[in-house]
C-alpha atoms as one frame of an Amber mdcrd trajectory, in Angstrom:
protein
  83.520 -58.501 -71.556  85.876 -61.456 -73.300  89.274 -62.240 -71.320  91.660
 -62.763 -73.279  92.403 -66.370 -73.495  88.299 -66.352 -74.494  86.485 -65.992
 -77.639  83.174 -65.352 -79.047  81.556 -67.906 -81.217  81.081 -66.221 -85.105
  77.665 -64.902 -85.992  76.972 -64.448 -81.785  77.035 -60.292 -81.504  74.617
 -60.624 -84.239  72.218 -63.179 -82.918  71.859 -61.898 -79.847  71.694 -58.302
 -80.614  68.292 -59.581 -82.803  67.167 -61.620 -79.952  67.081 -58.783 -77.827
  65.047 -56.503 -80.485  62.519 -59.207 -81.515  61.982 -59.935 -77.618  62.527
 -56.248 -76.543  64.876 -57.509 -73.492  67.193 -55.017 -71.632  68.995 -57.935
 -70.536  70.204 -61.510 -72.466  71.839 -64.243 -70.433  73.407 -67.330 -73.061
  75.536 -70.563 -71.983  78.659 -70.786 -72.447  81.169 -73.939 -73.498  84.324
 -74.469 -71.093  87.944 -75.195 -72.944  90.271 -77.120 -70.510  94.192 -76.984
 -70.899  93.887 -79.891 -73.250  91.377 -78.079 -75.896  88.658 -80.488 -74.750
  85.425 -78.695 -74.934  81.976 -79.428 -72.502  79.161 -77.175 -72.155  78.703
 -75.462 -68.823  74.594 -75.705 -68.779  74.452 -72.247 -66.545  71.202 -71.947
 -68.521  68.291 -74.186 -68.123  65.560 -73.302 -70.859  64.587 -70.315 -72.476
  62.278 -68.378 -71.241  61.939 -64.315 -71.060  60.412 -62.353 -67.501  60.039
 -59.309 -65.927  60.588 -61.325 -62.690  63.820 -59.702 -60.936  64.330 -62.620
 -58.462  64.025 -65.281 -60.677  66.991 -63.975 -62.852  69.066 -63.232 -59.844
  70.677 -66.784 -59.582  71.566 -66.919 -62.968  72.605 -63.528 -63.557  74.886
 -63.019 -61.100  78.620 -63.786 -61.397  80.868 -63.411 -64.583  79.583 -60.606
 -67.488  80.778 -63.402 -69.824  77.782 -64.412 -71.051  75.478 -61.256 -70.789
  74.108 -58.929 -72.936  72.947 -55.855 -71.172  71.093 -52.642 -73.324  73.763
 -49.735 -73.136  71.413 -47.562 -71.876  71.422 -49.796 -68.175  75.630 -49.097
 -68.166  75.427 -45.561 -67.648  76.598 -44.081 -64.443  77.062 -47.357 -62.731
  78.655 -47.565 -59.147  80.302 -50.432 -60.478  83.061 -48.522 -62.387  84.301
 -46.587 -59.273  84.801 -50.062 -57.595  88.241 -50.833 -56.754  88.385 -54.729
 -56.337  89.548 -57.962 -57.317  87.099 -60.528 -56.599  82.902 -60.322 -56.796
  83.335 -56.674 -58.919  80.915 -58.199 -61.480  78.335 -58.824 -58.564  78.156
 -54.782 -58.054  77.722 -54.728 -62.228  74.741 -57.307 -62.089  72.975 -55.918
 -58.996  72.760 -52.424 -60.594  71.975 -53.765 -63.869  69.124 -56.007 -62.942
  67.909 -53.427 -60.655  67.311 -51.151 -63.888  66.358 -54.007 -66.175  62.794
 -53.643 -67.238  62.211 -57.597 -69.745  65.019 -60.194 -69.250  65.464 -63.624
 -70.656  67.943 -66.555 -71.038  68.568 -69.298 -73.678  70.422 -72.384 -73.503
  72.210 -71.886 -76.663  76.003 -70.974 -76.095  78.158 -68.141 -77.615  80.988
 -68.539 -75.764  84.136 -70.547 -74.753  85.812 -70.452 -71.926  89.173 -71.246
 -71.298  90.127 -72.783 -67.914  93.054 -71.260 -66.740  94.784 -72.986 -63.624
  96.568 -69.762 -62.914  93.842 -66.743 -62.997  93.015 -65.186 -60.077  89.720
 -67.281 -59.561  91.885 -70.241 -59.262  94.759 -68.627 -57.092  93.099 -66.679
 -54.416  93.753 -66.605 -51.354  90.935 -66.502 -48.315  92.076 -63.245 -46.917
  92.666 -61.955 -50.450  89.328 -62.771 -51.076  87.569 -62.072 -47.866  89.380
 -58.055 -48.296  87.220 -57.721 -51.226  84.585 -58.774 -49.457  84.659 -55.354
 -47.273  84.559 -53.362 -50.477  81.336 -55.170 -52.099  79.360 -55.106 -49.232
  79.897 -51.680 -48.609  78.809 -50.696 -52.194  76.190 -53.070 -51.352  74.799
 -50.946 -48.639  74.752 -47.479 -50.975  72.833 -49.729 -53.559  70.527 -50.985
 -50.630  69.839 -47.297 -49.233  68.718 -45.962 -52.731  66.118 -49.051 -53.399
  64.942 -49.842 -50.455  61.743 -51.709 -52.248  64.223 -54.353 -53.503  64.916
 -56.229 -50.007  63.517 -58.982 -51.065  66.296 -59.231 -54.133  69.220 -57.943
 -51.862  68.359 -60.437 -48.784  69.037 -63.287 -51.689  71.949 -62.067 -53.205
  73.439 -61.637 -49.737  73.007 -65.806 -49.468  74.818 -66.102 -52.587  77.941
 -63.983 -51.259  77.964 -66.762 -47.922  77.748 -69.252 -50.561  80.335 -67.918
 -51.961  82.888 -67.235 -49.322  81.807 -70.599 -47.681  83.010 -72.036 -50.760
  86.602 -70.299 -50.817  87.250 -71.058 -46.703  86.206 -74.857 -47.657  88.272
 -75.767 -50.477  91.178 -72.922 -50.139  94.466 -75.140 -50.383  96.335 -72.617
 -48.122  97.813 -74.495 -44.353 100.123 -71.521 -44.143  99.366 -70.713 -39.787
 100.083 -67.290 -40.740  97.468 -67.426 -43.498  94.984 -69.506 -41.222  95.174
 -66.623 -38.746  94.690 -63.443 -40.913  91.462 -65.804 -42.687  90.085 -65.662
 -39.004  91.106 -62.053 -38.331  89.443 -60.896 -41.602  86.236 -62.709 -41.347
  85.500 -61.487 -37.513  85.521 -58.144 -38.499  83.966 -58.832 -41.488  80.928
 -60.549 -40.014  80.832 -57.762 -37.075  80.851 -55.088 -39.758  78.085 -56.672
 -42.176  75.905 -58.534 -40.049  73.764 -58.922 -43.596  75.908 -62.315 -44.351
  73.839 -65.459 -43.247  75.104 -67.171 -40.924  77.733 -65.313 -39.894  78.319
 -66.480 -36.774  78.749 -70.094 -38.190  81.099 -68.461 -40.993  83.254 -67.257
 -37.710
């Protein structure tokens, strides 16, 4: 998945692909480099070391978020509950839960294949609490299909649920919105959404 303000670094498709044979991973996370507005370039580090597992919840922090920089074996994409998703915000959370639920070998390097450019103006940047919280309602609910098909995975779900509060802590701290209105629906939004999914940590606290 490159955006299209992104690029690939030459000879990466390549590389990886043979990584992925010689180790005989289903799944491949790499770093990536970050290009701000001024074409200044500094590595991200979202990889620290190499190393290859068959260890679900150790991959879950760095394999969740963007599809960026993974490489996932076809055969995991089939069928996915992911596609049918209509959202804006966390979609690629649905992708990597699925994913990493079917992944047999994983592994990460530290080597980067990508650059990133830092857009001011995407929707990462731009969103809005309540935009963001709306999504919210859709993911978890996916979430809860996923759940109910493996329940032996709690143990994975019960951590990925802290990184959505992480998450949405994160957007009600440093959103930039003072609109009343705004402040009102935020509150509106994340009672219901914290009396519909009591799964969030915290939730109370998040109220």
């Amino acid at each position: 998945n490159v955006d299209a303000d992104d690029w690939i670094l030459p000879g990466a498709l390549q590389t990886l692909y043979q990584r992925c044979e010689k180790e005989q991973a289903d799944i491949l996370v790499f770093d990536i480099t970050r290009m701000d507005q001024e074409g200044n370039l500094t590595p991200a580090r979202l990889t620290q070391g190499d190393f290859f597992t068959s260890d679900k919840e150790r991959m879950i922090k760095v394999f969740l978020g963007s599809t960026c920089n993974k490489v996932v074996r076809r055969e995991l994409t089939k069928d996915l509950l992911y596609s049918k998703a209509e959202v804006n915000h966390t979609e690629d959370v649905l992708f990597a839960i699925e994913i990493l639920l079917r992944a047999g070998k994983m592994g990460q390097i530290t080597q980067s294949f990508y650059i990133y450019t830092v857009n001011l103006q995407s929707i990462t940047r731009t969103t809005t609490p309540t935009s963001y919280i709306s999504s919210q309602f859709v993911i978890l609910k996916h979430m809860r299909e996923l759940r109910q098909k493996h329940p032996d995975y709690a143990a994975i779900f019960n951590r990925i649920y802290q990184q959505l509060t992480n998450w949405l802590l994160e957007v009600l701290c440093f959103s930039k919105s003072n609109s009343k209105e705004e402040k009102l629906k935020t509150a509106e939004l994340l009672h219901h959404l914290t009396n519909d999914f009591p799964e969030i940590e915290d939730s109370r606290a998040i109220s």
